[in-house]
Coordinates of C-alpha atoms and ligand atoms in Angstrom, one line a residue:
X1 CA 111.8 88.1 117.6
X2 CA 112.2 89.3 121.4
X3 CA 112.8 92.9 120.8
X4 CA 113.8 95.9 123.8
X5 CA 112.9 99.5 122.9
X6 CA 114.5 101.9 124.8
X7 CA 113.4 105.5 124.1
X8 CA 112.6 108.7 125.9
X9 CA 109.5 108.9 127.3
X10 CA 108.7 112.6 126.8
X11 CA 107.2 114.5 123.9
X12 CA 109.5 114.2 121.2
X13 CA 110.0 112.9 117.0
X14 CA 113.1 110.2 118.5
X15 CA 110.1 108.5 120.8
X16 CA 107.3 108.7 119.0
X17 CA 109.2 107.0 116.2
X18 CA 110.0 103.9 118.5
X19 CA 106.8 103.9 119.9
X20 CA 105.4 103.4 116.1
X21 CA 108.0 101.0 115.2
X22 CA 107.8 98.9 118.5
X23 CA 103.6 98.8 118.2
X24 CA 104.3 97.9 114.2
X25 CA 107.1 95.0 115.2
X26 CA 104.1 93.7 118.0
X27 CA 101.2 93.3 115.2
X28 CA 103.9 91.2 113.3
X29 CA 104.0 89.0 115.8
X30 CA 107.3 90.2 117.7
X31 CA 107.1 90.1 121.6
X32 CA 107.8 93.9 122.2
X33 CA 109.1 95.4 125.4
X34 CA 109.5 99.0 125.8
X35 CA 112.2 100.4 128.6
X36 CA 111.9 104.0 129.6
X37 CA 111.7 106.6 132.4
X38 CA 107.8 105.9 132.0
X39 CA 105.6 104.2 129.6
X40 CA 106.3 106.3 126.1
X41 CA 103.6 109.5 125.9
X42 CA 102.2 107.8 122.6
X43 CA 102.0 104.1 123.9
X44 CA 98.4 104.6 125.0
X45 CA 96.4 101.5 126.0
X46 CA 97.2 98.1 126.5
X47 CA 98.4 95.7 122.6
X48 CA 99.1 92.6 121.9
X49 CA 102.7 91.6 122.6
X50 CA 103.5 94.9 123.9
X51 CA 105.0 95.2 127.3
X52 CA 106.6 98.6 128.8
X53 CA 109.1 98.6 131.8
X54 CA 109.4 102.1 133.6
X55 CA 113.1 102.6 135.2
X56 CA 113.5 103.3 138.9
X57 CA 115.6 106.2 139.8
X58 CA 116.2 106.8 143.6
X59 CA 116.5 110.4 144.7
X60 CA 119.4 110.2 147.6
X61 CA 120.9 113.1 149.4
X62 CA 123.9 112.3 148.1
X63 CA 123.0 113.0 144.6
X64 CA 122.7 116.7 143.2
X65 CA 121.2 115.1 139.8
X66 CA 120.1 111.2 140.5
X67 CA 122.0 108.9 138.0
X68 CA 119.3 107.8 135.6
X69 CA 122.1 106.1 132.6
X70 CA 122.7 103.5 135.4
X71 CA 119.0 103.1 136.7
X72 CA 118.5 102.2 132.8
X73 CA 121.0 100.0 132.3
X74 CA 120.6 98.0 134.9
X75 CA 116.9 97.6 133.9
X76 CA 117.7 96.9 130.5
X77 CA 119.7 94.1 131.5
X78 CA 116.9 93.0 133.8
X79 CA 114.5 93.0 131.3
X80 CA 117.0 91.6 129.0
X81 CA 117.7 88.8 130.9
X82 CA 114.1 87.9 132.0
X83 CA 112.6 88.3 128.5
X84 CA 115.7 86.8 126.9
X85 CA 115.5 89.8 124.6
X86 CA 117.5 89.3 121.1
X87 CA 117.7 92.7 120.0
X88 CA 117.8 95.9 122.1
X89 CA 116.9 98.8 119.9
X90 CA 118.5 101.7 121.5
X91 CA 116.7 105.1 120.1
X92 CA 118.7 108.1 120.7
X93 CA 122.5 107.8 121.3
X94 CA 122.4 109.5 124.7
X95 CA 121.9 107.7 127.5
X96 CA 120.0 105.5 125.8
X97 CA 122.5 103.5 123.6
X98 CA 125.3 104.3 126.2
X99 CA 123.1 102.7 128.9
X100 CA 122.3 99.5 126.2
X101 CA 126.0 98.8 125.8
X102 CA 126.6 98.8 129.9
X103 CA 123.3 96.4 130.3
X104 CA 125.1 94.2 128.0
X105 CA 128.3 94.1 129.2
X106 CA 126.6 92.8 132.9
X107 CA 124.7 89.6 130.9
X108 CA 126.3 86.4 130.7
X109 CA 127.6 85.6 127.5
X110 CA 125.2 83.5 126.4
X111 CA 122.5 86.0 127.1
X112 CA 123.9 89.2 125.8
X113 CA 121.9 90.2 122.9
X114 CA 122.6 92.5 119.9
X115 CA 121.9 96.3 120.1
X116 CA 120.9 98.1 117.5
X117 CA 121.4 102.4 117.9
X118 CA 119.7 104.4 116.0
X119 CA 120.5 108.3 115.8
X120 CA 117.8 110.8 115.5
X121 CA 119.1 113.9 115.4
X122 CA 120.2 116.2 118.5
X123 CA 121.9 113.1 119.9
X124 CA 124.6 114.0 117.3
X125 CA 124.3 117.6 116.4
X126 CA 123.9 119.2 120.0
X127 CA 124.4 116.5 122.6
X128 CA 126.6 113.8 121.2
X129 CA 128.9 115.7 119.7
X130 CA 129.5 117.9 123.2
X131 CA 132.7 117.3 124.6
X132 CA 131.3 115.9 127.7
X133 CA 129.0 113.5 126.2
X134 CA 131.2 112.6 122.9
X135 CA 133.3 109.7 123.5
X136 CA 130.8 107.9 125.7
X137 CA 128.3 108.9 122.0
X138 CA 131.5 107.5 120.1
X139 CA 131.8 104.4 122.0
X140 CA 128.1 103.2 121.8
X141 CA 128.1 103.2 118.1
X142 CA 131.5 101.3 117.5
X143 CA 130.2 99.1 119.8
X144 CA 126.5 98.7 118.5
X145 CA 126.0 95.9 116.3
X146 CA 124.5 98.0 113.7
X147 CA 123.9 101.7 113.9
X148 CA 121.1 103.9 111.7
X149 CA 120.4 107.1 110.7
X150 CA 117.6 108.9 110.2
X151 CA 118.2 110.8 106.9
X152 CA 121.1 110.6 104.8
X153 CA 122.2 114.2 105.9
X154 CA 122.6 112.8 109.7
X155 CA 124.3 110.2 108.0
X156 CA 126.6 111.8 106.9
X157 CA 127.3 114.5 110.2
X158 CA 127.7 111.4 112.3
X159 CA 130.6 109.9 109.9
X160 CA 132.2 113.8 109.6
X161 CA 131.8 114.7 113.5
X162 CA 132.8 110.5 115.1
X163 CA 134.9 109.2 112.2
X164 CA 133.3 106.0 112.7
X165 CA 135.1 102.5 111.7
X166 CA 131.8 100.7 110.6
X167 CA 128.6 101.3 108.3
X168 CA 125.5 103.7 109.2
X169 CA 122.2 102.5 107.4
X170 CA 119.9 105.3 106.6
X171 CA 116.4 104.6 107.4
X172 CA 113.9 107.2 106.8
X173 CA 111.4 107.2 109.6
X174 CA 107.5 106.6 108.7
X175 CA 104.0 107.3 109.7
X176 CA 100.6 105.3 109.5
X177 CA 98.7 107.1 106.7
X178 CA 95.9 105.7 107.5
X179 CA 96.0 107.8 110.7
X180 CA 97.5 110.9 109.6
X181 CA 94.7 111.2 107.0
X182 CA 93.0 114.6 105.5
X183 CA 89.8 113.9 106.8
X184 CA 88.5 117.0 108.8
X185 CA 87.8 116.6 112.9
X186 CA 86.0 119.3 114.8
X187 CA 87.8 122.3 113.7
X188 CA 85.4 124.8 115.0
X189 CA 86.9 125.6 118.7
X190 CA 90.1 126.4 116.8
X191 CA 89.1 129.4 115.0
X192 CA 86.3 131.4 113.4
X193 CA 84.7 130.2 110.4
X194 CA 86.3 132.9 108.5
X195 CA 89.8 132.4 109.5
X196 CA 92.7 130.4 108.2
X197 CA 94.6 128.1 110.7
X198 CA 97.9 128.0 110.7
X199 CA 100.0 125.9 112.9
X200 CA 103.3 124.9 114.7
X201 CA 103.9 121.9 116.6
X202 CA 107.4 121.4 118.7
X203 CA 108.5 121.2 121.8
X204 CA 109.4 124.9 122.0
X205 CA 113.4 124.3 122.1
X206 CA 115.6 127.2 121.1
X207 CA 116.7 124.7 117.9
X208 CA 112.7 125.4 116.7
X209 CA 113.1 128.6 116.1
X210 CA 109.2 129.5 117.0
X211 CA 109.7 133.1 117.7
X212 CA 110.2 133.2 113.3
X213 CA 106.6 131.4 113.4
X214 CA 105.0 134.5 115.4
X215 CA 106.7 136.8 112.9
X216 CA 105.8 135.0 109.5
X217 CA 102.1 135.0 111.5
X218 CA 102.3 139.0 112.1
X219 CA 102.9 138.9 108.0
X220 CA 100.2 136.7 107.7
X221 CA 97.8 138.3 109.9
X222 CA 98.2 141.8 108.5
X223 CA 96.8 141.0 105.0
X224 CA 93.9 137.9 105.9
X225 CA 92.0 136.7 109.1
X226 CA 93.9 134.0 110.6
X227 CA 94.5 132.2 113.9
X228 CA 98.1 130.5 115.1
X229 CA 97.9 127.3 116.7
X230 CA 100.8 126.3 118.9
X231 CA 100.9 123.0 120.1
X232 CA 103.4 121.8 122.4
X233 CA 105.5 123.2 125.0
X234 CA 108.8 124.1 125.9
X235 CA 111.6 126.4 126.9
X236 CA 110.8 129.0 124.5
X237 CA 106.8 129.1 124.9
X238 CA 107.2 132.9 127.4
X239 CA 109.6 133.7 124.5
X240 CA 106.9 133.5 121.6
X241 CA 104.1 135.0 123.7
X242 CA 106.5 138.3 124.3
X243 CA 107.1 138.8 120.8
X244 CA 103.4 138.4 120.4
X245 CA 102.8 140.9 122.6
X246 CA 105.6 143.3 120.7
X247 CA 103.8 143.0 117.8
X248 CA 99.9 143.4 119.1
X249 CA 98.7 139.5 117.8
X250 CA 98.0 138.2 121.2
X251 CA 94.5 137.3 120.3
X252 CA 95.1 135.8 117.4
X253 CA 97.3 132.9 119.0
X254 CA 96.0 129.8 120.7
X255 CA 98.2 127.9 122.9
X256 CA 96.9 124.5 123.5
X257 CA 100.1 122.8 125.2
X258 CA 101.4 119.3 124.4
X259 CA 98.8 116.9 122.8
X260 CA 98.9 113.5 121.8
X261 CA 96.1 113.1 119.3
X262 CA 97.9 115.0 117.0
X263 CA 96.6 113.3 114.3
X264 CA 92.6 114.7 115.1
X265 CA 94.3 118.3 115.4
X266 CA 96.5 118.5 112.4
X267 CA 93.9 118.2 109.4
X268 CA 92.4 121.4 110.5
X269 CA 95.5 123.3 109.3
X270 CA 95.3 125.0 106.4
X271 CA 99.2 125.5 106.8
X272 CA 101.9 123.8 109.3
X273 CA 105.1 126.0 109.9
X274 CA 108.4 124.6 111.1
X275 CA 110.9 127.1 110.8
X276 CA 114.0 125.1 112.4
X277 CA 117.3 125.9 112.7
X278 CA 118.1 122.3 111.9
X279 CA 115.8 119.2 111.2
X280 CA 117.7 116.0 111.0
X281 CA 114.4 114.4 109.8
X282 CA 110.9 116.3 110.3
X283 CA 108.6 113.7 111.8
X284 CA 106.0 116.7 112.0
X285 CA 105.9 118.0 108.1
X286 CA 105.8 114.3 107.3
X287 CA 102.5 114.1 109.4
X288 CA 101.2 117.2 107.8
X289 CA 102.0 116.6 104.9
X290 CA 100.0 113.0 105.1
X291 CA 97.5 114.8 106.2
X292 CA 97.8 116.9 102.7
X293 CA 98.1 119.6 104.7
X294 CA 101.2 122.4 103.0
X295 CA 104.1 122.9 105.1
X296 CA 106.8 125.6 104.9
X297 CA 110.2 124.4 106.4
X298 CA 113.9 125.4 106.4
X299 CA 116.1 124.1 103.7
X300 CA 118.5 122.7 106.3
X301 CA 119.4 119.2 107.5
X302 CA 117.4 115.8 106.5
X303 CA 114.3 117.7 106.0
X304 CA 115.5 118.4 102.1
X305 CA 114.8 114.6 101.9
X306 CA 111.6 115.2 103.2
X307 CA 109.9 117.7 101.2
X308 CA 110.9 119.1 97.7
X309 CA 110.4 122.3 97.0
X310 CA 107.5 124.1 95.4
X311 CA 106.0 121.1 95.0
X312 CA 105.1 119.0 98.1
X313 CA 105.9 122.1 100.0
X314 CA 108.0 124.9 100.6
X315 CA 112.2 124.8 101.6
X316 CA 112.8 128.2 103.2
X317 CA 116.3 129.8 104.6
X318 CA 116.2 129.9 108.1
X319 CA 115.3 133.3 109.8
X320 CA 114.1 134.4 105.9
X321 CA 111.0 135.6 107.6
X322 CA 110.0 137.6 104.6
X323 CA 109.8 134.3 102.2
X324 CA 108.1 132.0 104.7
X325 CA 105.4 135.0 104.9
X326 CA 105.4 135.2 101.3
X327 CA 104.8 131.8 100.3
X328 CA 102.4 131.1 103.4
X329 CA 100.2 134.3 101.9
X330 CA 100.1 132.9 98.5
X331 CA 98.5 129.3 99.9
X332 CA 96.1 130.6 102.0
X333 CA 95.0 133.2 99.2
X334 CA 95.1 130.3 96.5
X335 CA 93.3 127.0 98.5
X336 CA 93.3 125.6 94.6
X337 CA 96.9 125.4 94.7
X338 CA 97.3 124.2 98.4
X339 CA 95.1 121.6 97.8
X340 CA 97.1 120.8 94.5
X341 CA 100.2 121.3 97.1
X342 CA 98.8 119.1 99.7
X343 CA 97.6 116.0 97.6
X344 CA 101.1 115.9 96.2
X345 CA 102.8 115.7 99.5
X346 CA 100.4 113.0 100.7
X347 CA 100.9 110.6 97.4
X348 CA 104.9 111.3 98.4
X349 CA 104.7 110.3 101.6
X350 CA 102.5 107.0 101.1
X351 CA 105.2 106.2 98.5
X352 CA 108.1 107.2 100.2
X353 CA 107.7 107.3 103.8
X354 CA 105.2 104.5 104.5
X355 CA 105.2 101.9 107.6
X356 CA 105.2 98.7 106.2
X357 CA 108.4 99.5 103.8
X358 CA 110.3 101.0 106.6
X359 CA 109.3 98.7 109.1
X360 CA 110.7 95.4 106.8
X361 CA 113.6 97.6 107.1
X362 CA 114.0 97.7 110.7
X363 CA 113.5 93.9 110.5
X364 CA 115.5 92.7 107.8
X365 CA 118.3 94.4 109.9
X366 CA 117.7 93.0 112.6
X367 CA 117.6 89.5 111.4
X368 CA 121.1 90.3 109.4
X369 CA 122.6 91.3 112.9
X370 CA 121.2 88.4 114.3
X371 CA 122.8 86.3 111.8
X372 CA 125.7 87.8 112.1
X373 CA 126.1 87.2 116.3
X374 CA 124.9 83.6 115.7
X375 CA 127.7 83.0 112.6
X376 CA 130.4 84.7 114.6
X377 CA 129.5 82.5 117.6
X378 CA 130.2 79.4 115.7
Ligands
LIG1 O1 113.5 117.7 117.6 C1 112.8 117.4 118.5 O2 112.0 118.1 119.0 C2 112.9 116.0 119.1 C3 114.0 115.2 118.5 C4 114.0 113.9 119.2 O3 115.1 113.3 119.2 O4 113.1 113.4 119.8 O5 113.7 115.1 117.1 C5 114.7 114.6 116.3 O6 114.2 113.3 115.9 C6 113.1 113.2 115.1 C7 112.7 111.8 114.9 O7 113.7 111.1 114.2 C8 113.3 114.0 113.8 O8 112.1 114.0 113.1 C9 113.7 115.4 114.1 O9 114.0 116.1 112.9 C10 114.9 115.5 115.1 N1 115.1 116.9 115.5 C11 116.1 117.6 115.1 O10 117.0 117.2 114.3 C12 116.2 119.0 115.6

């Protein structure tokens, strides 16, 4: 197939997630061409069948904010119609499906292809759903010839907040496991030989919630060495460090900004904390947990589908501070049981979560669309 990818190029779960799927659909022989501001942050060297297209936005006078939806669409239909792409895969409703739909409507009949949309999260919960960004978010997925969901729970917000005419397919999203994998990197310039890692990886938006990470750490810290990694960056990094500073734990926190070898960083954790308000999926526990690493999260959104509790990890109310620092104080005084924890999230992610299963669901989609446009064009 002749497949489009259009995704945001920053750090991010919705991008990383079409980078993976777009460098599985390549190996599998599909000719793959990714469309974004610039190439995806996790598209790092040069594959086979893989082609990215970076969108050129002009800065005029004119503009207070240059109109990037339209600099999209107008290269997705160039791409579109060069390539003669089939299916544009659209991830993340806005702009990115928005801008699909307009790149369509400018292609011939005959070359117009079938987008797919899928939702990952925010793009329904805190942007799409905004009054300002809602009908145009309403309009792409009536329009889209199939629309998916990354957890059952976004599923269903979508249909409650757009009342949508037609089907959402819930597709859980996946990891490599053979990348995400316990075995242990150079852990040594992370912390002391005596000290337990824990970590947080986001990118530092208000929905993360990492100030509750310092404070479970200050719990943490007070009865066993320990060291907080952050990884990422964000909004809400000067926020953590100040309550770092309220609470004296300054030196025990490493910063170490965004990455993009997560997967070398991750197995050094002895315990991954992502207290969110919200999680729509959790792309990060689901690489921690490959890693058999124990992650504590917040019972709320798709991330109950994701981890069950007490037994591939641990589902906390959000802000219940004293909980998180409760159960994260029992693992790292009991390693027996965090190992126990941590082989039993891996063995649920390889069986539930895995690339090729998920990935013969992108494609039997696509080729259901497909058959669909070519039935309908009859
Ligand atoms: O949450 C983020 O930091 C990024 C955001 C995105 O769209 O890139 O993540 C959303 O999509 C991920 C991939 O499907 C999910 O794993 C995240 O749970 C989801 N974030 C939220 O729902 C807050």
């Amino acid at each position: 197939m002749k497949i489009g990818i259009v995704c945001q190029s920053t750090t991010g779960g919705s991008g990383i997630l079409a980078t993976e799927l777009g460098l599985a659909l390549a190996e599998r022989g599909s000719e793959v061409h990714f469309i974004s501001m610039e190439a995806p942050f996790r598209l790092r060297c040069f594959a086979q069948n893989v082609f990215s297209h970076s969108v050129d936005v002009i800065n005029y006078p004119l503009f207070k904010l240059p109109p990037y939806s339209l600099a999209l669409a107008s290269k997705i239909s160039e791409v579109a119609e060069e390539f003669n792409l089939e299916i544009v895969h659209a991830h993340y409703a806005v702009p990115n499906a928005v801008a699909a739909l307009l790149a369509r409507d400018m292609l011939p009949p005959e070359k117009r292809f079938c987008l797919v949309t899928t939702l990952h999260g925010t793009d329904i919960t805190l942007v799409g759903g905004h009054p300002s960004f809602y009908r145009a978010t309403r309009y792409a997925m009536e329009k889209s010839c199939a629309v998916t969901a990354v957890s059952n729970w976004l599923n269903k917000e979508t249909k409650r907040e757009f009342n949508l005419s037609g089907t959402v397919h819930t597709i859980y999203n996946f990891l490599d496991g053979n990348k995400f994998a316990p075995q242990q990197g150079n852990c040594d310039v992370l912390a002391k030989s005596d000290e337990k890692i824990v970590m947080h990886i986001s990118n530092f938006r208000p929905v993360k919630r990492v100030t509750d990470v310092v404070r479970v750490f200050k719990k943490i810290v007070d009865i066993l060495p320990a060291r907080l990694v952050m990884v990422g960056d964000g909004p809400e990094r000067l926020a953590a460090s100040g309550v770092a500073k309220q609470l004296g734990i300054t030196e025990h926190i490493q910063y170490l900004g965004n990455c993009d070898n997560i997967e070398d960083i991750l197995p050094c954790a002895d315990l991954v904390i992502q207290p969110s308000e919200h999680e729509s999926f959790g792309l990060v526990p689901l690489e921690a947990m490959s890693c058999e690493v124990p992650v504590i999260v917040t019972a709320s959104g798709g991330i109950t589908e994701v981890v069950a509790h007490g037994e591939t990890g641990y589902l906390c109310e959000v802000g219940d501070i004293e909980t998180m620092a409760e159960h994260a104080v029992a693992l790292l005084l009991h390693p027996d049981q965090a190992r126990e924890m941590g082989r039993k999230a891996r063995a649920h992610v390889l069986k539930h979560f895995s690339r090729d299963a998920i990935v013969d669901q992108y494609e039997t989609l696509y080729r259901e669309v497909l058959a669909r446009k070519n039935n309908d064009s009859r």
